[in-house]
Short mmCIF file of C-alpha atoms and ligand atoms in Angstrom, two decimals:
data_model
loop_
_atom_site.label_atom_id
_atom_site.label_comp_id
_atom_site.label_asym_id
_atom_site.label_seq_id
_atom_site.Cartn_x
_atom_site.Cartn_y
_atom_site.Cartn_z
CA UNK A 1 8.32 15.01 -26.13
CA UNK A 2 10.71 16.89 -23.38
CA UNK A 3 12.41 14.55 -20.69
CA UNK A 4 15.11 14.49 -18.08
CA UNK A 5 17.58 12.01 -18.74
CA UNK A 6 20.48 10.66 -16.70
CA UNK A 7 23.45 10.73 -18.49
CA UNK A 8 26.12 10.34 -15.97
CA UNK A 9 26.64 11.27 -12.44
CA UNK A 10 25.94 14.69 -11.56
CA UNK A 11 24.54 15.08 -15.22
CA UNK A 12 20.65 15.36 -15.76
CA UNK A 13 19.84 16.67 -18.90
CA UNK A 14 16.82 18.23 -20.64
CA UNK A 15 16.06 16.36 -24.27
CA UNK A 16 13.56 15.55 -26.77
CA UNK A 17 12.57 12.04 -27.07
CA UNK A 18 9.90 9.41 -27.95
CA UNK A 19 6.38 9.42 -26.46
CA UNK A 20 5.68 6.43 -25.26
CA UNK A 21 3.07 4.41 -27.14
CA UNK A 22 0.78 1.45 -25.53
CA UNK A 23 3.21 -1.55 -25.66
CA UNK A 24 0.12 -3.82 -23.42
CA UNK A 25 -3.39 -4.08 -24.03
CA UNK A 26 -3.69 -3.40 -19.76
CA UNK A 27 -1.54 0.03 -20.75
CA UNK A 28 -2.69 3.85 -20.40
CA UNK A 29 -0.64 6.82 -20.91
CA UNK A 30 -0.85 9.80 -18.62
CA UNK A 31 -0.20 13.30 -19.63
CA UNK A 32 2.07 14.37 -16.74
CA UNK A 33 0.81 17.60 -14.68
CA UNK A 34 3.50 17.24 -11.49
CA UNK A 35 6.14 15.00 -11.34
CA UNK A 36 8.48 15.58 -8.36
CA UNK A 37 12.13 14.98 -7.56
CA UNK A 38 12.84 12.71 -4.80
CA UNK A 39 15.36 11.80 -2.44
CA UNK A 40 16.08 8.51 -4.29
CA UNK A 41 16.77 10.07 -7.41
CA UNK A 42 19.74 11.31 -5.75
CA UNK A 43 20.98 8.05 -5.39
CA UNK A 44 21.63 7.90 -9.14
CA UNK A 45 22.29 11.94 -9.76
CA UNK A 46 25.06 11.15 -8.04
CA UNK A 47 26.10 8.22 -9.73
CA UNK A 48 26.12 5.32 -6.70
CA UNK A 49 24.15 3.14 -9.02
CA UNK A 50 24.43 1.37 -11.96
CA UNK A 51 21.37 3.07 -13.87
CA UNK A 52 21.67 3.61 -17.71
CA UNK A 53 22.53 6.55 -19.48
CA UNK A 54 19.39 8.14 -21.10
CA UNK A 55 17.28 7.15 -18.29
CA UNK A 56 13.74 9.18 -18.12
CA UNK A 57 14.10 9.80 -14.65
CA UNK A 58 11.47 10.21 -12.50
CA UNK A 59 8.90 7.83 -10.14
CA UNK A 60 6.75 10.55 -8.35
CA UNK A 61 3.95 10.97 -11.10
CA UNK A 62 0.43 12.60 -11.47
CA UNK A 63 -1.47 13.55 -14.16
CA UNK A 64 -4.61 13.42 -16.84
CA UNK A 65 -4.99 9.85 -18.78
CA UNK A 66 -4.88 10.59 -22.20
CA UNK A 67 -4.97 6.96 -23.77
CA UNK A 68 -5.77 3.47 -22.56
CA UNK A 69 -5.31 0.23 -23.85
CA UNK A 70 -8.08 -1.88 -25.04
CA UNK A 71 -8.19 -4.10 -22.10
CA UNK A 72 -8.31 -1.08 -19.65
CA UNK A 73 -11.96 -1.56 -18.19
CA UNK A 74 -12.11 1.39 -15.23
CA UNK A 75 -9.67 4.10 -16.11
CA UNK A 76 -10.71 6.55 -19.07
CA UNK A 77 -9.21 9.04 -21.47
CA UNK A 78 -9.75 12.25 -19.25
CA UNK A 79 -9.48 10.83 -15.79
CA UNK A 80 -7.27 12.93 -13.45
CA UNK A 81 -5.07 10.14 -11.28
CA UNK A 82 -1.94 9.56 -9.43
CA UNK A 83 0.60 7.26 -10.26
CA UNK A 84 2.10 4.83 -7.36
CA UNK A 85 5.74 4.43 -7.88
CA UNK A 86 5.42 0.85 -7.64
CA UNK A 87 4.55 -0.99 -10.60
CA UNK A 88 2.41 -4.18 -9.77
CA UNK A 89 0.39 -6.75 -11.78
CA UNK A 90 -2.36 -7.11 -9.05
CA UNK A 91 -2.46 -10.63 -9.02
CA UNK A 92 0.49 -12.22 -7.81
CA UNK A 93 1.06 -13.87 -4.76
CA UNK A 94 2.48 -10.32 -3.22
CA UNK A 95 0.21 -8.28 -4.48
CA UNK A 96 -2.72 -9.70 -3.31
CA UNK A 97 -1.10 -10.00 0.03
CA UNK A 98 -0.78 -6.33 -0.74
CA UNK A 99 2.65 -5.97 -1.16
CA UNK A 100 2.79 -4.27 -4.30
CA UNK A 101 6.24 -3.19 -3.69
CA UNK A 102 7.12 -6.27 -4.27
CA UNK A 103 5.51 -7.64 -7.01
CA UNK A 104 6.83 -11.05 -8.43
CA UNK A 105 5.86 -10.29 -12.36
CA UNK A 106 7.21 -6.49 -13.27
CA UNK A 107 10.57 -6.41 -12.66
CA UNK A 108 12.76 -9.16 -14.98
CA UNK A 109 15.97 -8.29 -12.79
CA UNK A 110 17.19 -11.74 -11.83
CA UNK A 111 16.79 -11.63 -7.79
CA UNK A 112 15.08 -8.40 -7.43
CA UNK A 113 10.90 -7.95 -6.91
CA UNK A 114 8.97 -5.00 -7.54
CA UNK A 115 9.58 -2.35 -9.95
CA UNK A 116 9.22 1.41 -10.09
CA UNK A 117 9.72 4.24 -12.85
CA UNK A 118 12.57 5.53 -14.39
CA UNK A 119 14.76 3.74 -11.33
CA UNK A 120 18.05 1.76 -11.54
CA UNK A 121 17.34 -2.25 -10.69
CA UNK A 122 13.73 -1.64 -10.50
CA UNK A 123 12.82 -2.68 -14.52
CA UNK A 124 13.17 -1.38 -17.53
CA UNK A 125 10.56 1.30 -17.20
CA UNK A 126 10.88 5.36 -18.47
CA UNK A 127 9.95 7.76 -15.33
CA UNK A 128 7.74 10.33 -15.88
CA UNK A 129 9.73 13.50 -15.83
CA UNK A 130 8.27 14.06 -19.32
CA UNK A 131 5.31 15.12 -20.98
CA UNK A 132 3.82 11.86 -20.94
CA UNK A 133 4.25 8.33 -19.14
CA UNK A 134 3.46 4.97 -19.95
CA UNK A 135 1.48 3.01 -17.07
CA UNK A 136 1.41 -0.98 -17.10
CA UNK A 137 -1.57 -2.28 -15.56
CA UNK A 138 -3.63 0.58 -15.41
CA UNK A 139 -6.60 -0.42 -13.73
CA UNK A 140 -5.01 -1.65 -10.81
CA UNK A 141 -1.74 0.94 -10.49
CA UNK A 142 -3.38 4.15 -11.02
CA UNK A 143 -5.44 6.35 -8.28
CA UNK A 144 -8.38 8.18 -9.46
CA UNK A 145 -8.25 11.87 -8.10
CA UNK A 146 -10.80 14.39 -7.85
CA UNK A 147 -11.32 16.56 -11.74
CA UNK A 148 -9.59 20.06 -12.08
CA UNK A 149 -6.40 21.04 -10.80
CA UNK A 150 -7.37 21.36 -7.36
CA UNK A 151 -4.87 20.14 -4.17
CA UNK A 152 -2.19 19.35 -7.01
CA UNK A 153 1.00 19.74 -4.88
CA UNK A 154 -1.23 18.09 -2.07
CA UNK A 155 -1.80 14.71 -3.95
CA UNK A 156 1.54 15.35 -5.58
CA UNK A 157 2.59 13.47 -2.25
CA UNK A 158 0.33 10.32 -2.79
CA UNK A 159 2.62 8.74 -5.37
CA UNK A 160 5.59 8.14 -3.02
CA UNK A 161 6.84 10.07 -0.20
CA UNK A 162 2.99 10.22 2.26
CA UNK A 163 2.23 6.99 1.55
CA UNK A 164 6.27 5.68 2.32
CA UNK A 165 6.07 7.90 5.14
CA UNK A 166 2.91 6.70 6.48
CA UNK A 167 4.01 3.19 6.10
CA UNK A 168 7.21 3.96 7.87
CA UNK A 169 4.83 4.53 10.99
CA UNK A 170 3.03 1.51 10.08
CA UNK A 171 6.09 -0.55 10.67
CA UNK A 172 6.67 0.74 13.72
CA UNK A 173 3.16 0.27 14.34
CA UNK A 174 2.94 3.80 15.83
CA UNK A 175 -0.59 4.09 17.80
CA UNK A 176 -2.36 6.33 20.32
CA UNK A 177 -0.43 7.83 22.64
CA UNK A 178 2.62 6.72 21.40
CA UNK A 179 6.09 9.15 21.63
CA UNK A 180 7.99 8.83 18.15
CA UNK A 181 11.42 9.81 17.06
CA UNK A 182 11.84 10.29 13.75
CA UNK A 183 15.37 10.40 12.19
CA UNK A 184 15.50 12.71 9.21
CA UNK A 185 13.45 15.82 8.39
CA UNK A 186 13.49 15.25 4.63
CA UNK A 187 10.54 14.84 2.44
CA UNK A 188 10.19 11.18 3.84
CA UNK A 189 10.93 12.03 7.75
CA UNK A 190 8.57 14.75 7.30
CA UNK A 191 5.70 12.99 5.95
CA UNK A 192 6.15 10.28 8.72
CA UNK A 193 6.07 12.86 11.21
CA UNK A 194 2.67 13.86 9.96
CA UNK A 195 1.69 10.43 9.77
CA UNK A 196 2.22 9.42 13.62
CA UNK A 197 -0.10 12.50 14.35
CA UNK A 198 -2.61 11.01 12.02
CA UNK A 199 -2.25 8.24 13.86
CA UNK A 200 -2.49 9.67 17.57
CA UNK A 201 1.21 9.94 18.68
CA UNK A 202 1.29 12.04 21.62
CA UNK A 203 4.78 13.85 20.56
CA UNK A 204 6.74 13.60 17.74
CA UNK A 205 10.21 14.07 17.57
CA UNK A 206 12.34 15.29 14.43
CA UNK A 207 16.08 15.01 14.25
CA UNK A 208 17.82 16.19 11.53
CA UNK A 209 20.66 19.47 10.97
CA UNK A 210 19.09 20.97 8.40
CA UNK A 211 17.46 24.55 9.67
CA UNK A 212 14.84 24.89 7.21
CA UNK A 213 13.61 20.93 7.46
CA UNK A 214 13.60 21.57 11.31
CA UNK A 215 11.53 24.59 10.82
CA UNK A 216 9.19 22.73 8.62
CA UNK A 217 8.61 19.67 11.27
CA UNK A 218 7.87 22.07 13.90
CA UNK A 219 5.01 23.62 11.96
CA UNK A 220 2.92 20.64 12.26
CA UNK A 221 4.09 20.43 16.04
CA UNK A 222 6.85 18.06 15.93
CA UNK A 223 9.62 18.90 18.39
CA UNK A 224 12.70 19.48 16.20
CA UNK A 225 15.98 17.85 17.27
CA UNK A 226 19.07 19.88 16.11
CA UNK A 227 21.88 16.89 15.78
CA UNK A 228 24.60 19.72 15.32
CA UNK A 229 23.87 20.86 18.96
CA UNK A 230 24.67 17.51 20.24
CA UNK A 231 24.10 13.94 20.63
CA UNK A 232 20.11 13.26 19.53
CA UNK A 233 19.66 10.34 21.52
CA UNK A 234 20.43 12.50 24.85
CA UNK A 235 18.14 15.28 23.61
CA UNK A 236 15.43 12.65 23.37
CA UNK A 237 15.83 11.39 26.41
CA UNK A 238 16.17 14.70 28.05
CA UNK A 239 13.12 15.82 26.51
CA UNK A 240 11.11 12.61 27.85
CA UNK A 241 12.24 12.49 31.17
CA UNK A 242 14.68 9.64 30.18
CA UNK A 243 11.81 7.55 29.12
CA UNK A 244 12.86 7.60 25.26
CA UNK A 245 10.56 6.96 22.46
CA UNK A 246 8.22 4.09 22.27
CA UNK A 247 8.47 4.04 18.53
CA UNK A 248 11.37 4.81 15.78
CA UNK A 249 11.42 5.77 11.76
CA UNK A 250 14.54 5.89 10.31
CA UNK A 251 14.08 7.86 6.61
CA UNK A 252 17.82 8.79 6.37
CA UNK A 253 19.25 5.61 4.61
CA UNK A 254 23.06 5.24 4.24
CA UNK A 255 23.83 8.53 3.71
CA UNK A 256 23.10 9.17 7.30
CA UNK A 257 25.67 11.51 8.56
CA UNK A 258 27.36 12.86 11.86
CA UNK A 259 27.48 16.74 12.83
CA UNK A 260 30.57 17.63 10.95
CA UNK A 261 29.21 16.01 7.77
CA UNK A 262 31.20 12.44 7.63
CA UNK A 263 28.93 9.37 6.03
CA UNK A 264 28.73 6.48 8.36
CA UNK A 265 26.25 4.23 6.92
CA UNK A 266 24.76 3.16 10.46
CA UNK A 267 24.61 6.13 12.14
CA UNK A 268 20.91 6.82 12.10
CA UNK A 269 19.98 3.14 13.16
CA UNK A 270 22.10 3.20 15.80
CA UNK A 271 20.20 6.04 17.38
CA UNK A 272 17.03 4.47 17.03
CA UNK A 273 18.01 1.44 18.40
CA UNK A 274 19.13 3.38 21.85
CA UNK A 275 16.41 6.00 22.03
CA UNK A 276 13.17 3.38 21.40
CA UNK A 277 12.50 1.60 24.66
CA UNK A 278 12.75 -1.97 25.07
CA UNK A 279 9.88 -3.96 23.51
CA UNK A 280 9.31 -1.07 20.68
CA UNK A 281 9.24 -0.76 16.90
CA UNK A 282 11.02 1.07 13.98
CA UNK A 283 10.29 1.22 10.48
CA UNK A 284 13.17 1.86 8.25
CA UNK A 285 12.05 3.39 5.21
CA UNK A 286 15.64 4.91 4.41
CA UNK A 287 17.20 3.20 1.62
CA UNK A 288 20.69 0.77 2.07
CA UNK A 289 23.15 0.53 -0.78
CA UNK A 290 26.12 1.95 0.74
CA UNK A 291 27.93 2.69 -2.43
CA UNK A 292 30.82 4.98 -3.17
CA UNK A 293 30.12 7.40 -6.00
CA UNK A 294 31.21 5.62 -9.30
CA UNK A 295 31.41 1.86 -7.73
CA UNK A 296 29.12 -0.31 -7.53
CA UNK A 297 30.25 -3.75 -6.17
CA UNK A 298 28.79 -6.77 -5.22
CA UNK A 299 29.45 -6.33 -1.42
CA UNK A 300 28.19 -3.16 -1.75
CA UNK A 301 24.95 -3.98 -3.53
CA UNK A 302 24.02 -6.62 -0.71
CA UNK A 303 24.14 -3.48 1.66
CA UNK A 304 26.51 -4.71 4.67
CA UNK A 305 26.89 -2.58 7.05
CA UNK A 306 27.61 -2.82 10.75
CA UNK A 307 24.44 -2.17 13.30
CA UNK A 308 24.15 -2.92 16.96
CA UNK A 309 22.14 -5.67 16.52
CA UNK A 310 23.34 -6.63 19.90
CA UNK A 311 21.17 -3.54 21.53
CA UNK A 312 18.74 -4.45 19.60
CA UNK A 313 17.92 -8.06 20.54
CA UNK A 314 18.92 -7.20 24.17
CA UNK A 315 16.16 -4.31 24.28
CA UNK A 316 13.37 -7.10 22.38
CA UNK A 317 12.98 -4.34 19.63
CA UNK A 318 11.00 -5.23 16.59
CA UNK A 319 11.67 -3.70 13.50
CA UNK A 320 9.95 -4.03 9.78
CA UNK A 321 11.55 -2.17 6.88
CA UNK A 322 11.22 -1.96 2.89
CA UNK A 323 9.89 0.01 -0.38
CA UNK A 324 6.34 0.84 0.59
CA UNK A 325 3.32 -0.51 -0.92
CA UNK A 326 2.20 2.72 -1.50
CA UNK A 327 -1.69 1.08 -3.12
CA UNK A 328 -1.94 0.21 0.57
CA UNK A 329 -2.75 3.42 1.68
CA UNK A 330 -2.95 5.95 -1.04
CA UNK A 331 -6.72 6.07 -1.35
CA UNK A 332 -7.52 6.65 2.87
CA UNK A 333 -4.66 9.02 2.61
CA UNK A 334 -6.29 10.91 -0.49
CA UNK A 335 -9.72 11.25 1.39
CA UNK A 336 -7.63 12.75 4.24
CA UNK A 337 -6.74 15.31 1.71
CA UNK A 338 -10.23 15.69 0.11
CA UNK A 339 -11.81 15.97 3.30
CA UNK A 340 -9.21 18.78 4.39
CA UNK A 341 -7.69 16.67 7.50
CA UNK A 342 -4.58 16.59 6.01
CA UNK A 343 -2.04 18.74 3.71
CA UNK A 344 0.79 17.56 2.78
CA UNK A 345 1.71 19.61 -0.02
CA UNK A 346 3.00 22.06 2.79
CA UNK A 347 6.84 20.68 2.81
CA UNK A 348 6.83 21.77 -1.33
CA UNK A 349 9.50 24.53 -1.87
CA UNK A 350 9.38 24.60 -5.17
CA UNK A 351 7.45 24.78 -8.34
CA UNK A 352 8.94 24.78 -11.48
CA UNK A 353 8.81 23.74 -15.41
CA UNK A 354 10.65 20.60 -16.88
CA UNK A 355 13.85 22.77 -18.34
CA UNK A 356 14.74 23.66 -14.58
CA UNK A 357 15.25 20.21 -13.84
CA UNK A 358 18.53 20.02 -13.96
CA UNK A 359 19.62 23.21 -12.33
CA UNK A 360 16.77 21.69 -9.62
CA UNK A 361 19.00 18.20 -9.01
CA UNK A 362 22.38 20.55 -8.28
CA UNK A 363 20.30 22.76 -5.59
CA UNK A 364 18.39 19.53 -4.11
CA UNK A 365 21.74 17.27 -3.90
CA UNK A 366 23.63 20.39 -2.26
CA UNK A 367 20.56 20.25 0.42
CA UNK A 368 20.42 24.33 -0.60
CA UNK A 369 18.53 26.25 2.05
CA UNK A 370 14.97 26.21 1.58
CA UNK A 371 15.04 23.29 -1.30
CA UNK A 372 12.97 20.44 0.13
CA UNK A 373 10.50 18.99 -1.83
CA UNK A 374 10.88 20.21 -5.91
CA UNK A 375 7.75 19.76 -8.25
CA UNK A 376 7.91 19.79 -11.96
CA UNK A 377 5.21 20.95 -14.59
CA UNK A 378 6.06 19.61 -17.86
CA UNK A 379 3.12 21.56 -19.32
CA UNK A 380 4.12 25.03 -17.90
P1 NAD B 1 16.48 13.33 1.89
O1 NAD B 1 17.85 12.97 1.50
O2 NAD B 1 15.86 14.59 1.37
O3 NAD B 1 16.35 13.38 3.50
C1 NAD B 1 17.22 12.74 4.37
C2 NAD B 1 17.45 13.68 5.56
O4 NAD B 1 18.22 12.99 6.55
C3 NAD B 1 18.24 14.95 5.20
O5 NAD B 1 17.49 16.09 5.55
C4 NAD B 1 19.52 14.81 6.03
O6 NAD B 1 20.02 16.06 6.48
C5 NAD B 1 19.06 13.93 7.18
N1 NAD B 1 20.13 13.23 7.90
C6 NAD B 1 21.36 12.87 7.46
N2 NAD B 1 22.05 12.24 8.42
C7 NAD B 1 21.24 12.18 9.51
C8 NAD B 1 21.40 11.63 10.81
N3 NAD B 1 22.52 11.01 11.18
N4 NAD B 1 20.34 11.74 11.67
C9 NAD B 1 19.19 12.35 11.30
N5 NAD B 1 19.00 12.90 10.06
C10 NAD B 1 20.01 12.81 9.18
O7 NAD B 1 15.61 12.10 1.45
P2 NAD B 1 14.05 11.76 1.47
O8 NAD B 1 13.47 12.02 0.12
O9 NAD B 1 13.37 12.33 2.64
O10 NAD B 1 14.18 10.18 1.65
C11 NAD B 1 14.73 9.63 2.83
C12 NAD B 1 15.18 8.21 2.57
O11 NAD B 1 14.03 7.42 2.24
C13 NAD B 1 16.16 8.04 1.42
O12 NAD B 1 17.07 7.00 1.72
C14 NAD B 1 15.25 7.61 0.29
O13 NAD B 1 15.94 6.89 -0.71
C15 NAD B 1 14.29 6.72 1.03
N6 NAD B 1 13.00 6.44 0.38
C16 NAD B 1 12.47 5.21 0.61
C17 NAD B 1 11.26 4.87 0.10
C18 NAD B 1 10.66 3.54 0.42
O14 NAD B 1 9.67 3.14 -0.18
N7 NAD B 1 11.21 2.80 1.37
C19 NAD B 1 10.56 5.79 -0.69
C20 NAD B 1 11.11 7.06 -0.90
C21 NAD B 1 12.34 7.38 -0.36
ZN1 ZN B 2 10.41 9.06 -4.34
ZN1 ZN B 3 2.24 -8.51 -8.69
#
């Protein structure tokens, strides 16, 4: 079958490989329709982990079941379903607390929980930018979707970046009435920003440089915040009578940057932690391995960076953060779909086949005007 691979930073290439077979009697292999390119992957595209070469990339999967294993009970050959990017047994002591995310059984890295496709330190497991995927634990992992090809680039979201998003708000424990900054318009910030609507914010706020990601937060009503024409935090706080936010999301990670383009790791948490007023919340969904292209150290992997934790225990701020369990909310968000209350496939920019992949990572990591969320259809 046709796959992306990783084969070295800044290299994804387009190759013929195995098709995966059922390795677990609990297995089923899905026939990828959509498979999209995500923030994360950049991570590794650009070579700031220590992912192996001839990685199948890819951990945003949907698709038609085409084979299960003989101890599969609910899922059949034929079912249309999305694919959480966690992989979870279902019965361990996290996931039945319903942290999936961080599942004690999938992922053999010594010291690391929870597992995920086709991702550096998250298990051995092929991603499903390819014409087919193998899915452990099939019963529990995979979401059954309505038959036919309707709302594809819609539920193309459930497998990662609505359901991370809509946690992110969770952790902040964004509820009626509530003002929320969000800190980066990107796939993530943007499906957050949807999220505290769904969840009865009273304004959203969306800070990020990017024109095009701006434009697309202020279509669902979100009041964009343009950090090139000056500090964020003041156009909050302008913009809210100096009250600031109740809640924060930070979905930047630690390649936040400042207005002239410099990395500092920090910067985005910073913010949060001076716009949301004392006795608020922030979810951090953005992801911290500040690591230097081609490095990856121990000091690095751990994540240090400097915060002002200080601001943040004087203001009592709370503050929850993590890979999202995205089995926790995929189905209600789904419905939301079905039932035409929500649509998130409207941040999608592009639609493409398999072999464009790689031209797709260069445009995506250059943050190319217009290219926000890619999806992939190994079939077309
Ligand atoms: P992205 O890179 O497309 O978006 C990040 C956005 O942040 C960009 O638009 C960028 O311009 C903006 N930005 C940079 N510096 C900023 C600053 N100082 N202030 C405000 N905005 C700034 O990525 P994405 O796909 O939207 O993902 C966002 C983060 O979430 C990444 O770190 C990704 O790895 C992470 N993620 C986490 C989970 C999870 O389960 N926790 C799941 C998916 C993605
Ligand atoms: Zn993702
Ligand atoms: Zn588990």
């Amino acid at each position: 079958m046709k796959a992306l691979l990783y084969r070295g930073a800044r290299r994804v290439e387009l190759a013929t490989v195995e098709q995966p077979a059922i390795t677990d009697p609990a297995d089923a292999i899905v026939q990828i329709s959509t498979t999209n390119i995500c923030g994360s992957d950049l991570h590794m595209y650009e070579g700031r982990t220590d992912v192996a070469d001839r990685t199948i990339l890819g951990h945003e999967n949907m698709g038609v079941v085409t084979e299960v294993g003989s101890g599969v009970m609910h899922r059949r050959v034929g079912d249309r379903v999305s694919v959480p990017f966690n992989i979870a047994c279902g019965t361990c002591r996290n996931c039945e607390a319903g942290w999936t995310s961080y599942c004690l059984r999938t992922n053999p890295t010594e010291g690391m929980d929870g597992a995920a496709y086709g991702y550096a330190s998250m298990g051995p497991y092929a991603g499903g930018q390819a014409e087919y995927l193998r899915v452990p634990y099939a019963d529990f992992n995979l979401l059954a979707l309505p038959p036919g090809t309707g709302h594809e680039a819609d539920f193309a979201m459930l497998s990662d970046v609505f359901p991370t998003g809509y946690h992110a708000t969770e952790l902040a424990q964004v509820g009626p009435g509530d003002r929320v900054a969000v800190f980066g318009a990107g796939p993530v910030g943007l499906m957050a920003a949807h999220s505290a609507y769904l969840r009865g914010a009273s304004r959203v706020y969306v800070v990020d440089k990017e024109p095009d990601r701006l434009r697309l937060a202020a279509e669902i009503d979100a009041v964009p915040i343009d950090l090139s024409q000056g500090d964020p935090v003041e156009q909050i706080m302008d913009a809210t009578g100096g009250a600031g936010a109740d809640k924060g999301v930070e979905a930047v990670g630690y390649q936040a940057h400042d207005a002239t383009g410099q990395e500092h790791p920090a910067l985005a948490l910073d913010n949060l932690v001076r716009v949301v007023r004392s006795a608020g919340a922030i979810g951090v969904v953005g992801v911290y391995l500040p690591q230097e292209p081609g490095g990856v150290d121990e000091a690095a992997r751990q994540g240090r960076i400097g915060w002002d934790y200080g601001t943040f225990f004087a203001k009592g701020l709370r503050m929850g953060s993590g890979q999202a369990p995205v089995k926790r909310y995929n189905r209600q968000l789904r419905d939301m779909i079905v039932a035409g209350r929500s649509r998130p496939g409207w941040i999608v920019s592009h639609e493409l086949p398999l072999a464009a992949g790689p031209d797709a990572y260069e445009r995506f990591d250059r943050r190319e005007d217009g290219w926000t969320k890619v999806l992939l259809h190994p079939a077309a």
